[in-house]
Coordinates of C-alpha atoms and ligand atoms in Angstrom, one line a residue:
X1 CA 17.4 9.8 -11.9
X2 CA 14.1 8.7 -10.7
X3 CA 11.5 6.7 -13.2
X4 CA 8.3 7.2 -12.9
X5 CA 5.8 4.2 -13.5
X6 CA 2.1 5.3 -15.1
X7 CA 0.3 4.8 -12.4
X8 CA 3.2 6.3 -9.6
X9 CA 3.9 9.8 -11.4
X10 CA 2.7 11.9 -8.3
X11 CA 4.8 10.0 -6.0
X12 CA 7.4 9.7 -8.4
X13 CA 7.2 13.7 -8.4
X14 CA 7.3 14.0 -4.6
X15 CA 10.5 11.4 -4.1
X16 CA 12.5 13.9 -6.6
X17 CA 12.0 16.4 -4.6
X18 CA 12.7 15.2 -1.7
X19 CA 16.1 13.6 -2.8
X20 CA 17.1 16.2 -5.3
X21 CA 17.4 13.8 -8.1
X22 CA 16.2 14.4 -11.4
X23 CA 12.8 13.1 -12.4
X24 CA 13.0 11.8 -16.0
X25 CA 10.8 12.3 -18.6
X26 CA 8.7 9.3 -19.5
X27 CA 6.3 8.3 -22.1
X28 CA 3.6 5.6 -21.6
X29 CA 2.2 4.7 -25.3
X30 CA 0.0 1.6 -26.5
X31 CA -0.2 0.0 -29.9
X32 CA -3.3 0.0 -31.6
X33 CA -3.2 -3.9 -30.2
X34 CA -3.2 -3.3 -26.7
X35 CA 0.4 -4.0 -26.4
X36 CA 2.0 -1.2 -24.2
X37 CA 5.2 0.5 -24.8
X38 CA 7.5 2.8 -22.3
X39 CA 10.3 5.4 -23.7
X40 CA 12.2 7.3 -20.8
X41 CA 14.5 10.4 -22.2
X42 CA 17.3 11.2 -19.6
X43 CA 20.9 9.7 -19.1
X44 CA 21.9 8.6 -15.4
X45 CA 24.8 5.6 -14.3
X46 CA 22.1 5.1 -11.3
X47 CA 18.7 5.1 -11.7
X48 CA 15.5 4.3 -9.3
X49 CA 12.4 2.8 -10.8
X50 CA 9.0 4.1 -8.9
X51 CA 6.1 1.6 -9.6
X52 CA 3.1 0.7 -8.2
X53 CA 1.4 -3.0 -9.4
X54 CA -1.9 -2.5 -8.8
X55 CA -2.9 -3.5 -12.8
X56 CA -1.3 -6.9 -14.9
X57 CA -0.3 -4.0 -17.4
X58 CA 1.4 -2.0 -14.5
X59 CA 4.1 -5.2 -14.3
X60 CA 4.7 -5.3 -18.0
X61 CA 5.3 -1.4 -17.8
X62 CA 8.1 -2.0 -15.1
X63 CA 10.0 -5.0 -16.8
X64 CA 9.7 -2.3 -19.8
X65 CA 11.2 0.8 -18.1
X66 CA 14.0 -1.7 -16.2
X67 CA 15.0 -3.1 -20.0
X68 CA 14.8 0.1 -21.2
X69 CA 16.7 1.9 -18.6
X70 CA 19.3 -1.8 -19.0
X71 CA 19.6 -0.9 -22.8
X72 CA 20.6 2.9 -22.6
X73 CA 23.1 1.4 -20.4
X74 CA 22.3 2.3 -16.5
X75 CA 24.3 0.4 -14.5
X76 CA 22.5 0.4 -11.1
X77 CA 18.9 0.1 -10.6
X78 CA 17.2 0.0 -8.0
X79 CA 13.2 -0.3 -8.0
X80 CA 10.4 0.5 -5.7
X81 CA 7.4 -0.8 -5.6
X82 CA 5.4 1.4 -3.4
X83 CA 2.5 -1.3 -3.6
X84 CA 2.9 -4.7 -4.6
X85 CA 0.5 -6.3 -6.4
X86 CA -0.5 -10.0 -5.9
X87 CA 2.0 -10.2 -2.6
X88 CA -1.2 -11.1 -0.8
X89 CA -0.4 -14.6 -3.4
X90 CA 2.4 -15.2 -1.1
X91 CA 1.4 -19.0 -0.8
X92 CA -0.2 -21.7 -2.6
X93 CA -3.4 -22.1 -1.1
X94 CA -5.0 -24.6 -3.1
X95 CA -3.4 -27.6 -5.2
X96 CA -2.7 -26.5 -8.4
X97 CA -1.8 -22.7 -7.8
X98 CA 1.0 -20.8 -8.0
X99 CA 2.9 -18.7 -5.4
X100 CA 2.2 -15.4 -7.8
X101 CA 3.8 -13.1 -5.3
X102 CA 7.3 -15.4 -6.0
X103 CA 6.9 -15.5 -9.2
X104 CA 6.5 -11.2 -9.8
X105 CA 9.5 -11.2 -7.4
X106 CA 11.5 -13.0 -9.7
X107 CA 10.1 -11.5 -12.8
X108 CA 11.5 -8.4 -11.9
X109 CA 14.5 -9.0 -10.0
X110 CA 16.1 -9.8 -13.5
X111 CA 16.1 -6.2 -14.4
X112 CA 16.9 -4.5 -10.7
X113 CA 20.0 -4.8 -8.2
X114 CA 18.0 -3.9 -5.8
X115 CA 14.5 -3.8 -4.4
X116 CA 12.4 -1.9 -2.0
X117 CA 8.6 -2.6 -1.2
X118 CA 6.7 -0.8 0.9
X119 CA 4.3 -2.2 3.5
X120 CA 4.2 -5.5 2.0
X121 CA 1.1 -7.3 3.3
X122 CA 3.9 -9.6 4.7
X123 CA 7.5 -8.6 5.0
X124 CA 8.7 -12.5 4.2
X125 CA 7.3 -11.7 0.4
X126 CA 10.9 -9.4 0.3
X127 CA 12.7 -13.3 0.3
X128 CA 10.8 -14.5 -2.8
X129 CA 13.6 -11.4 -4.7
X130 CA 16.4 -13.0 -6.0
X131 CA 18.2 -9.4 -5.5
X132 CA 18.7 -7.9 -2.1
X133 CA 15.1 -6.2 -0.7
X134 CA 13.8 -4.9 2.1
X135 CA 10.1 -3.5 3.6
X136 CA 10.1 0.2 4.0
X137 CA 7.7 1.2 6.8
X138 CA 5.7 4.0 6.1
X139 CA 2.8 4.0 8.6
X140 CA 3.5 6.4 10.6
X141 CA 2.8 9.1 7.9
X142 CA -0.9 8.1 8.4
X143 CA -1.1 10.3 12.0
X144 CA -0.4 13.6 10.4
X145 CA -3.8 14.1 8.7
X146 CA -5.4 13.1 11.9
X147 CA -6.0 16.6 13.9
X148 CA -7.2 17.2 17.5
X149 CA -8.4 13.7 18.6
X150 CA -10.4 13.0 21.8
X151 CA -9.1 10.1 24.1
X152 CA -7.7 8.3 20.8
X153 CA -8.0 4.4 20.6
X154 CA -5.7 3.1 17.0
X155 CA -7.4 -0.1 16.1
X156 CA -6.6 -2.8 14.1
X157 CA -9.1 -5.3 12.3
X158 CA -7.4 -8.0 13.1
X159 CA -4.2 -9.2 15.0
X160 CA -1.8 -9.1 11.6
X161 CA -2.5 -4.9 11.6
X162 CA -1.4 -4.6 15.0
X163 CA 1.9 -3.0 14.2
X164 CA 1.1 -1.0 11.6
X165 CA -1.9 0.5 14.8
X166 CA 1.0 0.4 17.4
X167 CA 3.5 2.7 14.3
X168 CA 0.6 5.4 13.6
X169 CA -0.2 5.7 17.6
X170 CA 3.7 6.1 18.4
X171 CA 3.8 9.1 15.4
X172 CA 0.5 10.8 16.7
X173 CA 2.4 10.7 20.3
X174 CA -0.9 9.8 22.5
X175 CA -3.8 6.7 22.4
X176 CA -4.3 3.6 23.1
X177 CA -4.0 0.3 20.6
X178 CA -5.7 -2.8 20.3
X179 CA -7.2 -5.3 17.8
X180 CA -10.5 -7.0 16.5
X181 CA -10.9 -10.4 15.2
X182 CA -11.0 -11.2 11.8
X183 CA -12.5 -13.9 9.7
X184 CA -12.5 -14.3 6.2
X185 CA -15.0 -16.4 4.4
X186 CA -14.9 -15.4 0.9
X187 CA -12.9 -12.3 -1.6
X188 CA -15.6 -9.7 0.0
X189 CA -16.9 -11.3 3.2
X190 CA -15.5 -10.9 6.3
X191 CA -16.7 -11.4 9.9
X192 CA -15.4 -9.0 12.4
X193 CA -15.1 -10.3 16.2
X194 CA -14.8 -6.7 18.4
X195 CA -12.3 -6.7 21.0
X196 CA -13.4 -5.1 24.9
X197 CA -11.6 -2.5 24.7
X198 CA -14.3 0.5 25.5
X199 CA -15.0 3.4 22.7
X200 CA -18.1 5.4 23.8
X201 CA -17.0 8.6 23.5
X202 CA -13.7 8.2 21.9
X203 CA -12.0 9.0 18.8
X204 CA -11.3 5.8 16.9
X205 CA -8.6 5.5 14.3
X206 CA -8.9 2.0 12.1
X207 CA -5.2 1.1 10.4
X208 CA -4.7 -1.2 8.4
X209 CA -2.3 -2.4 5.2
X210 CA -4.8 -2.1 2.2
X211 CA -8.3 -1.4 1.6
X212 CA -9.5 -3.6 -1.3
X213 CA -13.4 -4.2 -1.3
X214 CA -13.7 -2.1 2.2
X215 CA -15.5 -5.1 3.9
X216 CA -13.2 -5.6 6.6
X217 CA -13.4 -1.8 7.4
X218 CA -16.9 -0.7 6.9
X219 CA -17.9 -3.6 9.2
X220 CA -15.5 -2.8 11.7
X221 CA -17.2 0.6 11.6
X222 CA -20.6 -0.4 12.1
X223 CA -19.5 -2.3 15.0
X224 CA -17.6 0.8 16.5
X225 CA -20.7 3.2 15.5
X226 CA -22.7 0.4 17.6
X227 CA -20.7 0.8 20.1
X228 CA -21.1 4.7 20.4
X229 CA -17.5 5.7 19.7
X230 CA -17.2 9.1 19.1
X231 CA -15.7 9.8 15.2
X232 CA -14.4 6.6 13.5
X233 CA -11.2 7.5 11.1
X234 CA -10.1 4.9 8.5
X235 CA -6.8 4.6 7.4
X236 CA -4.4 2.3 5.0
X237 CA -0.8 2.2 3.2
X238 CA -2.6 1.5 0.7
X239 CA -6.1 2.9 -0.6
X240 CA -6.7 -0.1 -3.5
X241 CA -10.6 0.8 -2.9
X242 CA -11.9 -1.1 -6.2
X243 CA -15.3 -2.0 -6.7
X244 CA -18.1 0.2 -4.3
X245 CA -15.2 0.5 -1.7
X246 CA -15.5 4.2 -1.4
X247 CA -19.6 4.0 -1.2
X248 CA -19.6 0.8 1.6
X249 CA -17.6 3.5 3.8
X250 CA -19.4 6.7 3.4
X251 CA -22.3 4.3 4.3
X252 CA -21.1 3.0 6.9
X253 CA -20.3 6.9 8.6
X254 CA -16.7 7.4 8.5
X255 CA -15.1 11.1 9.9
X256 CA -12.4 10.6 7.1
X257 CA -10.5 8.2 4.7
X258 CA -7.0 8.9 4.9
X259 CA -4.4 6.8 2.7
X260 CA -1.2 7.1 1.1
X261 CA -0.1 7.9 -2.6
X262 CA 1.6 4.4 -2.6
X263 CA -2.2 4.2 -4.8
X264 CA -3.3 7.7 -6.1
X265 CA -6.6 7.9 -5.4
X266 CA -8.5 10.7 -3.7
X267 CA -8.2 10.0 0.0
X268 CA -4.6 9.6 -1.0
X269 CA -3.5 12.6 1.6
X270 CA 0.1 11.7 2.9
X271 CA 2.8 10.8 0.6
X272 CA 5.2 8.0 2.1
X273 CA 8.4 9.5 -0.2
X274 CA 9.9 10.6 2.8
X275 CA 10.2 6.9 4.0
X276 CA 11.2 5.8 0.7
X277 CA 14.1 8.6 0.4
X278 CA 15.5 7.3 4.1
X279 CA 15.5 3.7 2.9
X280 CA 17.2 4.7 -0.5
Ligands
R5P301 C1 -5.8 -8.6 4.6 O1 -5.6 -9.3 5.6 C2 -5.4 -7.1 4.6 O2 -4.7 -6.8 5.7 C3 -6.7 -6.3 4.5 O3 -7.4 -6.4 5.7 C4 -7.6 -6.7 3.4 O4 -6.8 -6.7 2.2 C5 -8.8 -5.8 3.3 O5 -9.6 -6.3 2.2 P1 -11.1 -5.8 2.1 O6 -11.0 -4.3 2.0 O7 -11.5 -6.4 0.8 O8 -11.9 -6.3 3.2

């Protein structure tokens, strides 16, 4: 039986079909409080758990469904979270904080036996579960959108995307791969170092984990459209575009925004529940 979070119904949808198990029916209510609460109708011994974290109440909702699903007496759960919230918190940066990504990890290992994420901004963040978990890698999904491209480069903004470049370029079969420099001096300011590597009249594909304010990738843009590349593509795991995200790209010129429905948004044009089904 698959569970769908709130905010993962679509993909919750897609991984049903594409495992043939049943998609349960689920209802997401709040009291007039605030306070949210989850009712899933559907009996299963084995159950998987689809939930994205991109919202505070998105982790209440899954420690919800997991109880729930522990107290009509499912036996084996195992969840997914298709996008992990706060795993970029994988580390205690300053004195004083917490390591937020260890402590969700734990939060919801209590109710799972096991635990897949996908793309995790780091794959170590799948150590922090106190219930066997591993990355799923779905990357590669991003070079089916991409069409007819001339003399392809797959770039990265910085050196920590480089894999996730080198994974889309092996699926689209044909390109080159390299990397920019990346500095980050505040939440939404970035500084983007470009590599050599030439792009005047070629097709440039940008990967990278997440877009979140769309700094790092509008300004790697710029630079490319500076540079004369032909068509700049952008592309993520996972479209988070919050604030003016969406606007700083259009601005900045891209061909197309192309991300995955690990967040449903509307460049969200490839589904990564084929990767998940392999892993399950
Ligand atoms: C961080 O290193 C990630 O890989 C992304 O580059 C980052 O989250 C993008 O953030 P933003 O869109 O706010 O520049």
């Amino acid at each position: 039986m698959i569970v769908a979070g709130s905010a993962t119904q679509g993909l919750a949808a897609e991984l049903a079909a594409e495992t043939g198990e049943e998609l349960a029916a689920v209802s997401y209510e709040q009291f007039p409080d605030g306070e949210r609460v989850v009712q899933i109708t559907g009996e299963a011994d084995r159950a998987v758990v689809v939930a994205s974290t991109v919202s505070d109440g998105d982790w209440v909702e899954l420690l919800q469904l997991q109880d729930a699903l522990a107290e009509s007496g499912v036996e084996d759960v195992t969840t997914v979270l298709p996008y992990m919230g706060y795993a970029r918190q994988d580390s205690a940066f300053e004195a004083g904080e917490p390591v937020s990504a260890r402590a969700m990890a734990r939060a919801i290992s209590t109710g799972s036996d096991r635990v897949l994420t996908v793309n995790p901004h780091e794959t170590a963040v799948c150590d922090f579960f106190d219930v066997p978990s591993e990355p799923v890698d779905a990357a590669g999904r991003l070079a089916e959108p991409l069409g007819d491209l001339t003399d392809p480069l797959f770039l990265s903004p910085d050196e920590g995307a480089i894999g996730l470049a080198e994974t889309v370029r092996e699926a689209y079969g044909r390109g080159s791969v390299d990397h920019f420099e990346k500095t980050r001096h505040s939440g939404s300011e970035v500084e983007i170092e470009p590599s050599e590597a030439a792009v005047t009249g070629r097709d440039v594909v940008l990967v990278d984990d997440i877009i979140a304010t769309g700094s790092t990738m509008s300004q790697s843009v710029d630079v490319l459209n500076d540079r004369d590349a032909t068509r700049v593509f952008v592309t993520c795991v996972h479209p988070l575009l919050v604030r003016n995200a969406r606007l700083k790209l259009a601005r900045a010129g891209v061909e197309a925004i192309y991300g995955t429905d690990t967040i449903e948004r509307g460049v969200s044009e490839v589904s990564v529940a084929p990767a998940i089904a392999d892993a399950l």
